[in-house]
Amino acid sequence: AASDVYKRQEDKDILKPELSQLLQGQTASYAALTSSFAAYCEAAASDRLDLCGLSLGGMLALQFTLDHPDKVRSLILIAT
């Protein structure tokens, strides 16, 4: 969604999804977050992703990378 776009740089969106909004009413669990995050990434990107995750976001980015290595160009983990 447009509200997720933090800024544009060199014709690329830098997205920062709000994890609580990704759940869309689902009960918070690791399985729900990972599947919601994967669906978000699939919908948001037409090319390979450069992912950066902090704390729980890093765990989700890592899981997405493990599950979809062909869709991730780079991964940065911070305090994960």
mmCIF file of C-alpha atoms in Angstrom:
data_model
loop_
_atom_site.group_PDB
_atom_site.id
_atom_site.type_symbol
_atom_site.label_atom_id
_atom_site.label_comp_id
_atom_site.label_asym_id
_atom_site.label_seq_id
_atom_site.Cartn_x
_atom_site.Cartn_y
_atom_site.Cartn_z
ATOM 1 C CA ALA A 1 0.000 0.000 0.000
ATOM 2 C CA ALA A 2 1.108 3.543 -0.614
ATOM 3 C CA SER A 3 1.308 4.238 3.135
ATOM 4 C CA ASP A 4 3.984 1.544 3.431
ATOM 5 C CA VAL A 5 6.319 3.380 1.070
ATOM 6 C CA TYR A 6 8.947 5.169 3.125
ATOM 7 C CA LYS A 7 10.804 6.882 0.294
ATOM 8 C CA ARG A 8 11.878 6.375 -3.281
ATOM 9 C CA GLN A 9 15.490 6.162 -4.271
ATOM 10 C CA GLU A 10 16.688 5.540 -7.809
ATOM 11 C CA ASP A 11 13.209 4.393 -8.898
ATOM 12 C CA LYS A 12 13.035 1.783 -6.141
ATOM 13 C CA ASP A 13 10.593 1.798 -3.270
ATOM 14 C CA ILE A 14 11.850 1.329 0.252
ATOM 15 C CA LEU A 15 8.993 -0.370 2.043
ATOM 16 C CA LYS A 16 8.478 -0.538 5.776
ATOM 17 C CA PRO A 17 5.490 -2.697 6.552
ATOM 18 C CA GLU A 18 3.837 -2.316 9.928
ATOM 19 C CA LEU A 19 3.843 -5.853 11.338
ATOM 20 C CA SER A 20 0.629 -5.371 13.304
ATOM 21 C CA GLN A 21 -1.184 -4.332 10.112
ATOM 22 C CA LEU A 22 0.135 -7.343 8.176
ATOM 23 C CA LEU A 23 -1.920 -9.656 10.370
ATOM 24 C CA GLN A 24 -5.216 -8.123 9.223
ATOM 25 C CA GLY A 25 -7.126 -9.287 12.280
ATOM 26 C CA GLN A 26 -5.419 -12.684 12.655
ATOM 27 C CA THR A 27 -4.204 -13.779 16.066
ATOM 28 C CA ALA A 28 -0.535 -12.883 16.437
ATOM 29 C CA SER A 29 1.676 -15.933 16.008
ATOM 30 C CA TYR A 30 4.950 -16.640 14.275
ATOM 31 C CA ALA A 31 3.170 -18.700 11.606
ATOM 32 C CA ALA A 32 0.647 -15.929 10.938
ATOM 33 C CA LEU A 33 3.379 -13.276 10.763
ATOM 34 C CA THR A 34 5.612 -15.302 8.438
ATOM 35 C CA SER A 35 2.792 -16.107 6.027
ATOM 36 C CA SER A 36 1.487 -12.517 6.090
ATOM 37 C CA PHE A 37 4.988 -11.130 5.546
ATOM 38 C CA ALA A 38 5.584 -13.528 2.653
ATOM 39 C CA ALA A 39 2.302 -12.482 1.029
ATOM 40 C CA TYR A 40 3.244 -8.820 1.497
ATOM 41 C CA CYS A 41 6.656 -9.343 -0.118
ATOM 42 C CA GLU A 42 5.118 -11.275 -3.005
ATOM 43 C CA ALA A 43 2.614 -8.484 -3.660
ATOM 44 C CA ALA A 44 5.059 -5.604 -3.171
ATOM 45 C CA ALA A 45 7.947 -6.700 -5.361
ATOM 46 C CA SER A 46 8.190 -7.586 -9.003
ATOM 47 C CA ASP A 47 11.952 -8.115 -8.763
ATOM 48 C CA ARG A 48 14.344 -9.634 -6.235
ATOM 49 C CA LEU A 49 14.251 -7.955 -2.844
ATOM 50 C CA ASP A 50 16.935 -6.362 -0.728
ATOM 51 C CA LEU A 51 15.631 -7.114 2.765
ATOM 52 C CA CYS A 52 16.635 -5.471 6.037
ATOM 53 C CA GLY A 53 15.036 -6.569 9.272
ATOM 54 C CA LEU A 54 15.312 -5.430 12.862
ATOM 55 C CA SER A 55 14.529 -7.769 15.765
ATOM 56 C CA LEU A 56 11.328 -9.708 14.929
ATOM 57 C CA GLY A 57 11.348 -8.139 11.466
ATOM 58 C CA GLY A 58 14.779 -9.690 10.983
ATOM 59 C CA MET A 59 13.420 -13.111 11.875
ATOM 60 C CA LEU A 60 10.654 -12.677 9.305
ATOM 61 C CA ALA A 61 13.112 -11.471 6.661
ATOM 62 C CA LEU A 62 15.381 -14.437 7.386
ATOM 63 C CA GLN A 63 12.499 -16.909 7.155
ATOM 64 C CA PHE A 64 11.346 -15.372 3.861
ATOM 65 C CA THR A 65 14.915 -15.661 2.536
ATOM 66 C CA LEU A 66 15.154 -19.313 3.570
ATOM 67 C CA ASP A 67 11.759 -20.102 2.035
ATOM 68 C CA HIS A 68 12.247 -18.026 -1.145
ATOM 69 C CA PRO A 69 15.997 -17.700 -1.861
ATOM 70 C CA ASP A 70 15.304 -16.952 -5.526
ATOM 71 C CA LYS A 71 13.353 -13.824 -4.556
ATOM 72 C CA VAL A 72 15.979 -12.214 -2.305
ATOM 73 C CA ARG A 73 19.054 -10.408 -3.608
ATOM 74 C CA SER A 74 20.472 -9.370 -0.225
ATOM 75 C CA LEU A 75 19.644 -9.683 3.459
ATOM 76 C CA ILE A 76 20.663 -7.436 6.352
ATOM 77 C CA LEU A 77 19.814 -8.516 9.898
ATOM 78 C CA ILE A 78 19.992 -6.128 12.859
ATOM 79 C CA ALA A 79 19.585 -7.253 16.489
ATOM 80 C CA THR A 80 17.909 -10.461 15.403
#
